XYZ file of C-alpha atoms in Angstrom:
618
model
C 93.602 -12.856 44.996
C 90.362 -14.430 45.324
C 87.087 -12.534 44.515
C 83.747 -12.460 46.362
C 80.932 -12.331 44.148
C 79.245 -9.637 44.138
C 75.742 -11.401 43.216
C 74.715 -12.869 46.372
C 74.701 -9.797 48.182
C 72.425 -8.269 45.547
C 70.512 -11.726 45.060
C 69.696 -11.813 48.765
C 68.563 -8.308 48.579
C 66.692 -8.412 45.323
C 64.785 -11.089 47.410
C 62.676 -8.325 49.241
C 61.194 -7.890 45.500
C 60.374 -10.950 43.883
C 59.344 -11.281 40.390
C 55.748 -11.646 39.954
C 53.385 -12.256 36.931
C 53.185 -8.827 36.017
C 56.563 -6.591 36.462
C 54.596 -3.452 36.927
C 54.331 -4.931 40.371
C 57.637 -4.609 41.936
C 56.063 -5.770 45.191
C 53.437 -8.230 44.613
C 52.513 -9.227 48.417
C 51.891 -5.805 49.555
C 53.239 -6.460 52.607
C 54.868 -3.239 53.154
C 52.875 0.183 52.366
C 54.574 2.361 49.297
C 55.514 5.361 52.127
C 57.473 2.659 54.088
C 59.662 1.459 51.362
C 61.358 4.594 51.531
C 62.570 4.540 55.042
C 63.943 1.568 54.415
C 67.340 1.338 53.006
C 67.878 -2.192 52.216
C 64.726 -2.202 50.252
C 65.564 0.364 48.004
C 68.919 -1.190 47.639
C 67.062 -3.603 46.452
C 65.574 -2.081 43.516
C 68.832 -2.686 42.296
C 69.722 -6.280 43.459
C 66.474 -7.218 41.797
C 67.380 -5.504 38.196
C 70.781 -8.011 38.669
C 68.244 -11.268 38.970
C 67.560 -11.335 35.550
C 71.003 -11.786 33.974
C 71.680 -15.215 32.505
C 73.522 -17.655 34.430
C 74.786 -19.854 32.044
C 75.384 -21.033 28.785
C 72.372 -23.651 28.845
C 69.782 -21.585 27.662
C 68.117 -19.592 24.759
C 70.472 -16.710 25.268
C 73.196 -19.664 25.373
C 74.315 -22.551 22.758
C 70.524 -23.284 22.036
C 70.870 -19.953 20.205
C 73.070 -21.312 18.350
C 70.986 -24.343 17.381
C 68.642 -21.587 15.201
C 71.930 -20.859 12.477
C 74.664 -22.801 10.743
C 76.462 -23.551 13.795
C 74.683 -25.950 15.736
C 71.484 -28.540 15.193
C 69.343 -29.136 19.079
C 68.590 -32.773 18.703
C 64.853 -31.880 20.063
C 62.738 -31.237 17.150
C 60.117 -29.540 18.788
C 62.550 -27.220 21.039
C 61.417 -23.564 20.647
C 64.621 -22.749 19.253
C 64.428 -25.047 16.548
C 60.881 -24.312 15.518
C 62.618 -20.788 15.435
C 65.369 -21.502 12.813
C 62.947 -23.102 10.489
C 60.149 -20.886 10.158
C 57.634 -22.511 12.431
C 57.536 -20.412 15.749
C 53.843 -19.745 16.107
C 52.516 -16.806 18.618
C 51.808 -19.073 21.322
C 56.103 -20.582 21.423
C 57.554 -16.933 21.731
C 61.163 -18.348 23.548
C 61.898 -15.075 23.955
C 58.840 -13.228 25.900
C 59.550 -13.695 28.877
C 63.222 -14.154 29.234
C 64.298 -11.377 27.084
C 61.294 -8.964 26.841
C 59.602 -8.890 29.617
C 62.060 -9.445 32.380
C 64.494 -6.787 30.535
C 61.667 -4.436 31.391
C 60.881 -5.957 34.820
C 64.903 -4.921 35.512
C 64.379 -1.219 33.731
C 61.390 -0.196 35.811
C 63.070 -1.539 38.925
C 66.053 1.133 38.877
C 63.480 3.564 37.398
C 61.901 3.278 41.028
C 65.232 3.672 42.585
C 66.401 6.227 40.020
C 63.218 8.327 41.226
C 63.460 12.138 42.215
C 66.941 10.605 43.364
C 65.327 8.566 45.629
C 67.810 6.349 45.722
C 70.929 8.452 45.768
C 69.492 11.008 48.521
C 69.188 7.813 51.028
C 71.364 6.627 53.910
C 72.683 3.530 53.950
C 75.366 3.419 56.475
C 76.274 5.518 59.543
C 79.540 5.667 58.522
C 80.195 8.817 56.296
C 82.611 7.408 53.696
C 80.743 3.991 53.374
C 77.294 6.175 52.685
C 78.867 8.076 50.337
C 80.459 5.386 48.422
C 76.988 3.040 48.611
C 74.786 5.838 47.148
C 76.747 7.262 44.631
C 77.701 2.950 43.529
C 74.060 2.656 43.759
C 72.843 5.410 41.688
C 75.627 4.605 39.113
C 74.640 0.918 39.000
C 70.672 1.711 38.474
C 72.195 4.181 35.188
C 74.347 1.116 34.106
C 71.519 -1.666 34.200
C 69.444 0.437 32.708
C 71.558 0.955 29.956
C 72.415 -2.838 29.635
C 68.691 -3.979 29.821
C 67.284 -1.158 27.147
C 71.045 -3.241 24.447
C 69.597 -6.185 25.455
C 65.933 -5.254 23.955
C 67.481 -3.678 21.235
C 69.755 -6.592 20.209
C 66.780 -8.629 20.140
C 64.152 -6.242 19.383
C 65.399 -3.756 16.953
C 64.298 -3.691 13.526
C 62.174 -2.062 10.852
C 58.901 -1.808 11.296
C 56.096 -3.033 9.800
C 53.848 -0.630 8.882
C 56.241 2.601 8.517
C 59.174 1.093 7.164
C 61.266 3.318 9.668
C 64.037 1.212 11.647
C 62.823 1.164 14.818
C 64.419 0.822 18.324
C 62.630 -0.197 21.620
C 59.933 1.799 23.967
C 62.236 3.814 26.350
C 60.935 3.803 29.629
C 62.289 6.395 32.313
C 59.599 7.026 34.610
C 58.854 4.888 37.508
C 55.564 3.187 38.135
C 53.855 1.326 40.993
C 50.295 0.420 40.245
C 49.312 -2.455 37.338
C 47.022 -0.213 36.064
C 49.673 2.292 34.962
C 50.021 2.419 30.619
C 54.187 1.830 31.776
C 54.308 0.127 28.235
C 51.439 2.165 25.926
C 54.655 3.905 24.945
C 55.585 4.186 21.100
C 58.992 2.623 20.057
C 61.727 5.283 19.599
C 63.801 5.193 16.326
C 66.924 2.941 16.546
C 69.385 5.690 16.604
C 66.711 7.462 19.354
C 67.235 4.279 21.686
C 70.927 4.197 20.405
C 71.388 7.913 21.856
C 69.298 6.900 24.923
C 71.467 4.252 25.922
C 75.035 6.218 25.634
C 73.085 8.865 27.964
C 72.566 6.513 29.957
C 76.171 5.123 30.313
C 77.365 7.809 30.182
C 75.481 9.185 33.754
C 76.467 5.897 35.365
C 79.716 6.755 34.298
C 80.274 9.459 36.585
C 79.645 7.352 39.643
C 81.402 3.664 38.582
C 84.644 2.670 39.357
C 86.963 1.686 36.715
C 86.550 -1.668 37.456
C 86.284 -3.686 40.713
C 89.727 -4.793 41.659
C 91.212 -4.267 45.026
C 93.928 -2.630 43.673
C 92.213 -0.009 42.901
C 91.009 0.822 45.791
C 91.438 3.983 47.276
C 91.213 2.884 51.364
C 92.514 -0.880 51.617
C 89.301 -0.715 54.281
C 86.467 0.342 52.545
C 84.299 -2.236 52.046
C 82.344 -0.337 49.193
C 84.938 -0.600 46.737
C 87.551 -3.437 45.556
C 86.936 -6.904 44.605
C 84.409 -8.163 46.677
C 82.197 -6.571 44.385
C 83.463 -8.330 40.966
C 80.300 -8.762 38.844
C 78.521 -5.735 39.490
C 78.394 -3.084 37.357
C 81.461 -1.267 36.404
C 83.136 1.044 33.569
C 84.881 -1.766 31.926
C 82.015 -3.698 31.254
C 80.000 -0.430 30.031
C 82.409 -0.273 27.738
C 82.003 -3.427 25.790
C 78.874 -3.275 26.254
C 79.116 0.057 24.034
C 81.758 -1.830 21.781
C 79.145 -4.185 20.437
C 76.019 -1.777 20.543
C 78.274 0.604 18.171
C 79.626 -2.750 15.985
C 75.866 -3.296 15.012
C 74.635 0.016 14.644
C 77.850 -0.157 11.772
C 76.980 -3.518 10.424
C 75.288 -3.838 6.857
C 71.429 -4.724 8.244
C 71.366 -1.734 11.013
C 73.898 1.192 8.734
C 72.308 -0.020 5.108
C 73.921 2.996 3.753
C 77.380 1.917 5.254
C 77.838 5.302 6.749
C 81.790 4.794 7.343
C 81.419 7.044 10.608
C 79.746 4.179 12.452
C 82.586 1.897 11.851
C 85.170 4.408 13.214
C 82.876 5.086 16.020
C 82.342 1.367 16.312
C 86.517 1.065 16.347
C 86.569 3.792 18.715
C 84.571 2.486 21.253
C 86.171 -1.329 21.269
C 89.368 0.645 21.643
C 88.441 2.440 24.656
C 87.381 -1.189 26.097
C 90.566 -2.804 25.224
C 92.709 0.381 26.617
C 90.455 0.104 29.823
C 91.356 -4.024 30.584
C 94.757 -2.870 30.165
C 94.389 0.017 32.490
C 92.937 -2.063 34.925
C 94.283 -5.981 34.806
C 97.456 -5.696 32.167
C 99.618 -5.379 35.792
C 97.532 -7.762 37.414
C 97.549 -11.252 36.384
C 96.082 -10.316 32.851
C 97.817 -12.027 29.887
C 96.200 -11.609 26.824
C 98.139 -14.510 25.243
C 96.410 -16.590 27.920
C 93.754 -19.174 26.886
C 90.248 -18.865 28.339
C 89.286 -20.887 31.402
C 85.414 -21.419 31.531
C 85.972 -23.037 34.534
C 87.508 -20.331 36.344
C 85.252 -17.408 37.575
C 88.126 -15.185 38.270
C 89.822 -16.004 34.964
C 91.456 -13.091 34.180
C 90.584 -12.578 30.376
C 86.531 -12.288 31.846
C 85.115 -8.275 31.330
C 81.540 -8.775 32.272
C 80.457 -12.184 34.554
C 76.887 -13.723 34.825
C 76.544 -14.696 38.692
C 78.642 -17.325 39.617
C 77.550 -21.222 40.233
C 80.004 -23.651 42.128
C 78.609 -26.996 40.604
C 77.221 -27.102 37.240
C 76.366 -29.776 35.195
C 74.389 -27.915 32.372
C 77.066 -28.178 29.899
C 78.020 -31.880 30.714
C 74.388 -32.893 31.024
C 73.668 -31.083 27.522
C 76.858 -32.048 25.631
C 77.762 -35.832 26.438
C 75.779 -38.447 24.215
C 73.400 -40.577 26.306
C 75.804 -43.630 25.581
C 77.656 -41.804 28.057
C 75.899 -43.943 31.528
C 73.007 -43.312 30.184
C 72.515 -40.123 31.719
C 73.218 -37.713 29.519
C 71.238 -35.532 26.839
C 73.731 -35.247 23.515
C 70.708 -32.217 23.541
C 73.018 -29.970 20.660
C 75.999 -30.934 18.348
C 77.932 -29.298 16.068
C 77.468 -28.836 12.111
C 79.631 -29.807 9.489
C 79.589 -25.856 8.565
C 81.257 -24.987 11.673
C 84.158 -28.289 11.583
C 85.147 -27.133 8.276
C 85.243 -23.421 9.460
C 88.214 -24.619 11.440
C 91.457 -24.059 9.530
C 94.495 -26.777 9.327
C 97.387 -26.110 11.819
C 99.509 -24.434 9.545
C 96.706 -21.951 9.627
C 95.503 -22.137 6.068
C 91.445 -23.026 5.255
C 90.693 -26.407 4.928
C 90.081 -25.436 0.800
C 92.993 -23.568 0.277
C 95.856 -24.924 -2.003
C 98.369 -25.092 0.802
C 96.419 -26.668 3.510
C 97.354 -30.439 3.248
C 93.545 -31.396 3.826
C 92.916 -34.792 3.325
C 89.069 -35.576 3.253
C 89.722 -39.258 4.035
C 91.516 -38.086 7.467
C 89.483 -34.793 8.124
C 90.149 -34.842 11.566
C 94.198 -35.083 11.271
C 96.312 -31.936 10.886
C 93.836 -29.522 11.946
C 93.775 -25.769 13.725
C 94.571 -27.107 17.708
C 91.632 -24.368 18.378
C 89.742 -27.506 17.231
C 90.522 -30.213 19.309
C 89.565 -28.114 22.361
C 85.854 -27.726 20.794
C 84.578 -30.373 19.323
C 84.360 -33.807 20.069
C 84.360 -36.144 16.779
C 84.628 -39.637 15.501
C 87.364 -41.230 17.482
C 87.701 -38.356 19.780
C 88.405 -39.502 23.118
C 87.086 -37.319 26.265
C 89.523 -37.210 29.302
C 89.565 -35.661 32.467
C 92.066 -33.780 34.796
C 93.525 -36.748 35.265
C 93.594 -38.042 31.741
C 91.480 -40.864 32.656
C 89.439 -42.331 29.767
C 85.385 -40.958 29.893
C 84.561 -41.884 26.571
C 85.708 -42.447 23.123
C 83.085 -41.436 20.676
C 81.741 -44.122 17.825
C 80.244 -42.239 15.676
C 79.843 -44.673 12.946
C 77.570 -46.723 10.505
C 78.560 -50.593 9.285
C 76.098 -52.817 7.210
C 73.189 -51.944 9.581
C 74.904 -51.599 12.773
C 75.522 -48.168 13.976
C 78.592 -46.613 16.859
C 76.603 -46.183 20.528
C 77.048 -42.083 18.963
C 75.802 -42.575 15.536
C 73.550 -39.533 14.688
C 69.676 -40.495 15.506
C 70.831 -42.794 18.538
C 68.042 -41.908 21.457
C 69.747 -38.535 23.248
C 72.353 -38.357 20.628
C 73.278 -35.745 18.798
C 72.393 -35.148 15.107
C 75.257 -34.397 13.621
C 77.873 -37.236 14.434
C 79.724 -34.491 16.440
C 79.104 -33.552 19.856
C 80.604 -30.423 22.129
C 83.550 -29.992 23.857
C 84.034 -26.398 24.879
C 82.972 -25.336 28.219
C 83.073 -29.424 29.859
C 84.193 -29.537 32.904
C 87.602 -31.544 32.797
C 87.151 -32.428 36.897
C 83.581 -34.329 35.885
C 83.819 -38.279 35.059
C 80.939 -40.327 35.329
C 83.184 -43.565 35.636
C 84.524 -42.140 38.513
C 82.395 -41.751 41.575
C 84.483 -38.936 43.409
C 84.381 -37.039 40.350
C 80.687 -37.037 39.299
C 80.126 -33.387 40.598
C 79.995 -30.460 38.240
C 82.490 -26.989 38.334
C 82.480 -23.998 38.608
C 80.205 -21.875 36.178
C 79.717 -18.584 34.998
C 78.466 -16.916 31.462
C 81.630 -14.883 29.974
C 78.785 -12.110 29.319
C 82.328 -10.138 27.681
C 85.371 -11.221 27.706
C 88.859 -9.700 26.071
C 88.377 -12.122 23.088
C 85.206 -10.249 21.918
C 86.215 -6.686 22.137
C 89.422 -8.160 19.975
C 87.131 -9.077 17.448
C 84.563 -6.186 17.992
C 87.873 -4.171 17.015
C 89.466 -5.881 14.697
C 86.251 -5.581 12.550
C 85.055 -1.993 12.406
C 89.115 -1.241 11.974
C 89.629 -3.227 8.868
C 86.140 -1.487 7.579
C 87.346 1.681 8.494
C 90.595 1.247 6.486
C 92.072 -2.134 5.575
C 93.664 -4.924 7.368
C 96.783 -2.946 8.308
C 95.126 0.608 9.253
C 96.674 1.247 12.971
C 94.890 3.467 15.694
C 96.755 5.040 17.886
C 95.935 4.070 21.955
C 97.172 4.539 25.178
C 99.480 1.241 24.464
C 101.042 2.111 21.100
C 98.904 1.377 17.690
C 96.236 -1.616 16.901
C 95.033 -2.701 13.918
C 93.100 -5.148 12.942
C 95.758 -7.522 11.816
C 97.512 -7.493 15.250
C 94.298 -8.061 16.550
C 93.624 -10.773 15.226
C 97.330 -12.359 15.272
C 96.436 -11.630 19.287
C 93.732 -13.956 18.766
C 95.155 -16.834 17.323
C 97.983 -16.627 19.163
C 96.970 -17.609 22.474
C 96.249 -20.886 24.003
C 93.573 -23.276 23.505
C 91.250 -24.086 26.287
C 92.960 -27.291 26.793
C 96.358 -25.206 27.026
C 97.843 -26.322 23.522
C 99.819 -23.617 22.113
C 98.716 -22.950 18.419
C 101.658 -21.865 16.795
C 100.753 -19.067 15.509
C 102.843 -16.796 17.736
C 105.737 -17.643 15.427
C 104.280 -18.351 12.328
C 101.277 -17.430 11.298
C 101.612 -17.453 7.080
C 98.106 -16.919 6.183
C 97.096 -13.969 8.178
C 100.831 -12.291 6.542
C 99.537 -12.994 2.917
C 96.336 -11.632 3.857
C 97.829 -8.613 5.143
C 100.130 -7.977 3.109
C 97.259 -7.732 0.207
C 95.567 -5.720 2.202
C 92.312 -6.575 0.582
C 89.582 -5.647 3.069
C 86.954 -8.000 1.670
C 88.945 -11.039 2.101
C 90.235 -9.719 5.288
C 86.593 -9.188 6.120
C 85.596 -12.812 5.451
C 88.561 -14.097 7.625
C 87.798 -11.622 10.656
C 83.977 -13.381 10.539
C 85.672 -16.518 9.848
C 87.593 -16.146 13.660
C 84.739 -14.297 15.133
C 82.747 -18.109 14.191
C 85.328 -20.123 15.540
C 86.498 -17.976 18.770
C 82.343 -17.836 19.735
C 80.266 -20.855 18.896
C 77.917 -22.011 21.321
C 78.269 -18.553 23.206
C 74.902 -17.417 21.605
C 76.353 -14.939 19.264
C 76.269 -16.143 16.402
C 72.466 -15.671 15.340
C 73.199 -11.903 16.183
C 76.711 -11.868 13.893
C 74.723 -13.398 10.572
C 71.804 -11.282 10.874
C 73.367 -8.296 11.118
C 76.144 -9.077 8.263
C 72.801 -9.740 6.126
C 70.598 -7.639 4.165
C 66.835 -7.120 4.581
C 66.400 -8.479 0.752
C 68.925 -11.327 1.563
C 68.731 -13.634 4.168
C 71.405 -16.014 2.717
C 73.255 -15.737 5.344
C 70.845 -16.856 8.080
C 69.155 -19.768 5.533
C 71.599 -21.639 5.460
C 71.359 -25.691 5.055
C 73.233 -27.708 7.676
C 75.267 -31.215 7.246
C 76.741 -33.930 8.711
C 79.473 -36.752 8.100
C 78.455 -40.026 7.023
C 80.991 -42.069 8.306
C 81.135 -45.783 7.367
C 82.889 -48.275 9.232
C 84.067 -51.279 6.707
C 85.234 -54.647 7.231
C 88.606 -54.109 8.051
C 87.645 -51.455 10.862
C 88.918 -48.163 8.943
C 86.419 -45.160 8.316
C 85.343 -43.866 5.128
C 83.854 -40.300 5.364
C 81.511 -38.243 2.794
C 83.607 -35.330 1.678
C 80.718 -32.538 0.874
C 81.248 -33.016 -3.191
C 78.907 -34.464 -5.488
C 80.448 -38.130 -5.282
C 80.195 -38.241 -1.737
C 77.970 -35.509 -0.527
C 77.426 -34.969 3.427
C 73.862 -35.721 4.810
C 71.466 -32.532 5.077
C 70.202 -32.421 8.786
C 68.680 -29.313 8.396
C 67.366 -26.218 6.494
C 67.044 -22.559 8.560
C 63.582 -21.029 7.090
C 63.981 -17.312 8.446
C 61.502 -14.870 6.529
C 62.525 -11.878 8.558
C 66.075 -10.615 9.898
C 63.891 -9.574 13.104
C 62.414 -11.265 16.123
C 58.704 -10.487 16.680
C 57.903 -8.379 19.227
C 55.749 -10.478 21.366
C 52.273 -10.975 20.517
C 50.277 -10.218 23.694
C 51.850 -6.666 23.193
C 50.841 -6.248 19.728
C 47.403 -7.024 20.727
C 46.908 -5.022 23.929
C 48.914 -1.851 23.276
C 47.971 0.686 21.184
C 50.785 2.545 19.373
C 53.186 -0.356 19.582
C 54.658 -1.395 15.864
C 55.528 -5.142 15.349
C 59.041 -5.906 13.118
C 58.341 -5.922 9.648
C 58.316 -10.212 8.336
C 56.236 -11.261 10.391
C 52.528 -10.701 9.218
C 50.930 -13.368 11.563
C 52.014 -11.760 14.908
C 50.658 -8.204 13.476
């Protein structure tokens, strides 16, 4: 079945509002009076198309894999990006890369639907003159404005949430309900609410919207095979499914060490809870449907089954290609990001065993041989050889050094990436350069959540709750977090390898079968690494496993290969020990587990309390 997106419709209508400079202006131009907006029904539909404007589109961005350039996973070959001045302690006030992206356009989206949200404004309007239509479009409506507003106020709080400076309390975001239409209103002169305040305010939230959502938008659930209210044409708006892992990972960081520094073991459960009424939900919804959850993910494929929540959809991107190939590559590409030496070696061998474990058959002269097939369908390496749909030749990467000469992708080549590795997941496999009827880009979308993540959202609150092999009893039978992971690492890779592990999966049984949660714990983060990179997660996953006294996690020093061609054309590679130590690329420098609230704010509002760390921006 092919889905319509849902986003142009709302797109087209959110442009009756366009952003402006300041979002307490939801209509800038002032062509039509306040008293008229209200007799019109596709502008306060649009209220809500405009909150939808904001999500990310892609990958290629600071919510994206240039997030992941600020931890262990990643180095941006840019120096002076904003994201890299992030990671090593040098953002100033004036290079905020997340003001306006994150902070103010979050609250653009949350005063939009406060508008439409209004007296029931919104909900008391007609939209159609066709009685079941109406009735479907206002009630969708009002239950969309609930759910955006729920999903903008986790988005500030992901970013925003910490303790504060001056009172030490943990602190949430300011929660903004009412609706405003004049600049000069104080929208924002609002104190932050506690974290668990904003926490509350945000399951309220769902919670209303979930009285008006659908399940999810499939067609077969529709009620009437006619309405045109319900059903697929409106994949990507906002739905109960993607509510609830949305909820899955709110409640999995509320539990995690930084946020629950008490380790109050009701947030875990609650945090298992809640991925487990996510999981039971895409079952509900898609496990009759095309969904197989042994499936590997397509990220060129916006109907891919495995996909919870979409970013709107894009029929030819090139962001990923553009960022990822080396400029050796025709000369047109970026090599703007590659890959640390952290992350390779997080990737285990095929037998499933860590690269440092006594059974793993690692051989440091041949790192690349033997490994996790997961691997090969991420990262590009020395030798690696990038084909298309076709299996065409685009490029075999030379990622070498030789008595002064260096491989076209040696790290510090112009538009080369730093690390001597270079991405793979996400490219396009229809895109070659060399060929001229294939130098268009494919189909994109951002997996906002996808069935992977409330796996691994599951899989570890359950093993805090109680062990690798603690089962919870759902709708489907019982989960815990060993099957969830085996679920994992069981399906294919995203080139369609099979892994193995469906019939033998050794490591995970010993680990199991110890049923030690810490080392279980370690593994489970271990996955969660390899199963995310580049999807702009894992910043988020390493500050909240930290500590407010220990940043370890986050300062981490980053590496690369040295890999030296010799005379006879074989490769001799540094192996990370003392004898042959790996090159340091780069050092993160956080002093706070929290992003700074943006400075203007701090300034200009009264009342407003800036994240403890960061003394300058006070």
């Amino acid at each position: 079945m092919k889905r319509k997106l849902y986003y142009t419709v709302l797109i087209a209508s959110a442009m009756l509002l366009p952003a402006c400079a300041d979002f307490l202006e939801p209509l800038p131009n002032g062509t039509v009076p306040e008293e008229d907006i209200w007799n019109r029904p596709s502008y306060i539909e649009g209220f809500v198309g405009h909150a939808y404007s904001y999500f990310p589109k892609n990958y290629a961005n600071n919510r994206g894999f240039y997030l992941d350039g600020a931890t262990d996973d990643a180095v941006i070959t840019n120096r002076s990006h904003n994201m890299n001045r992030f990671g090593i302690g040098t953002m100033g006030t004036d290079n905020d890369p997340f003001k306006d992206d994150i902070y103010m356009d979050s609250y653009r989206a949350i005063i939009s639907v406060n508008r439409f949200l209004e007296d029931n404004k919104g909900l008391n309007t007609r939209y159609s003159i066709n009685e079941r239509e109406n009735e479907l479009k206002r009630k969708r409506l009002h239950g969309e404005a609930f759910a955006l507003r729920a999903w903008y106020e986790w988005e500030l709080l992901k970013y925003y949430g910490g303790v504060g400076a001056k009172s030490g309390e943990l602190l949430g975001i300011s929660i903004i309900k009412d609706a405003f239409q004049d600049v000069n209103e104080d929208v924002l002169w609002t104190p932050r609410s506690t974290y668990e305040e904003t926490v509350r305010q945000i399951q309220e939230d769902c919670d209303s919207a979930f009285l008006y959502l659908a399940d999810a938008h499939r067609d077969w659930l529709k009620e009437d095979p006619k309405d045109v209210e319900t059903g697929a044409i409106l994949w990507g708006a906002m739905d109960k499914l993607g509510l609830k892992a949305m909820l899955s990972r709110m409640y999995l960081t509320y539990a995690s060490p930084l946020y629950n520094p008490t380790d109050d073991p009701a947030r875990w459960e609650k945090a298992a809870e809640a991925a487990l009424d996510a999981i039971e939900l895409k079952l509900d919804v898609d496990g009759e449907h095309g969904f197989d959850p042994n499936a590997g993910v397509d990220w060129n494929n916006p109907n891919f089954p495995g996909i919870i929540s979409p970013s709107p959809y894009d029929a030819a991107n090139l962001s990923a290609e553009q960022a990822f190939y080396p400029a050796s590559l025709k000369g047109t590409h970026n090599g703007a990001i590659g890959a640390t030496q952290e992350l390779v070696d997080a990737f285990p061998m095929s037998n499933g065993y860590p690269i440092d474990h006594p059974l793993s058959d690692y051989n440091p002269q041949r790192p690349y041989e033997g490994r996790d097939a997961r691997f090969y369908s991420t990262i590009f390496y020395n030798q690696a050889e990038a084909r298309d749909n076709s299996n065409a030749l685009i490029h075999k990467f030379e990622s070498w050094t030789s008595d002064g000469n260096t491989g076209v992708d040696y790290a510090g080549n112009p538009k080369t990436s730093l690390t001597n590795y270079h991405i793979k997941k996400f490219i396009y496999k229809g895109y070659n350069p060399n060929d001229n009827s294939k130098t268009k880009g494919g189909p994109r979308s951002k997996y906002i959540y996808r069935w992977a993540h409330v796996l691994l959202d599951f899989a570890e609150a359950a093993n805090e709750v109680g062990g690798p092999n603690k089962e919870f009893d759902y709708k489907y039978g019982k989960l815990s977090a060993k099957k969830a992971i085996s679920m994992l690492r069981s399906r294919k890779t995203y080139d369609g390898t099979e892994t193995g592990y469906a019939t033998s999966d050794p490591y995970l049984e010993e680990l199991a079968q110890n049923n030690d949660k810490i080392a279980f714990r370690e593994f489970i983060r271990n996955e969660r690494r390899i199963e995310t990179c580049f999807e702009g997660m894992r910043y988020f996953d390493l500050r909240r496993w930290s500590k407010e006294d220990d940043l370890s996690l986050l300062n981490a020093v980053v590496h690369r290969p040295e890999i030296t061609r010799n005379a006879a054309g074989q490769f001799v590679y540094s192996e990370g020990t003392e004898a042959k130590p790996h090159v340091v690329v780069a050092t993160r420098k956080f002093t706070s587990p929290y992003i700074p609230l943006p400075y203007d704010e701090i300034l200009t509002v009264d009342g407003i309390e800036q994240n403890k760390g960061w003394k300058a921006w006070e």
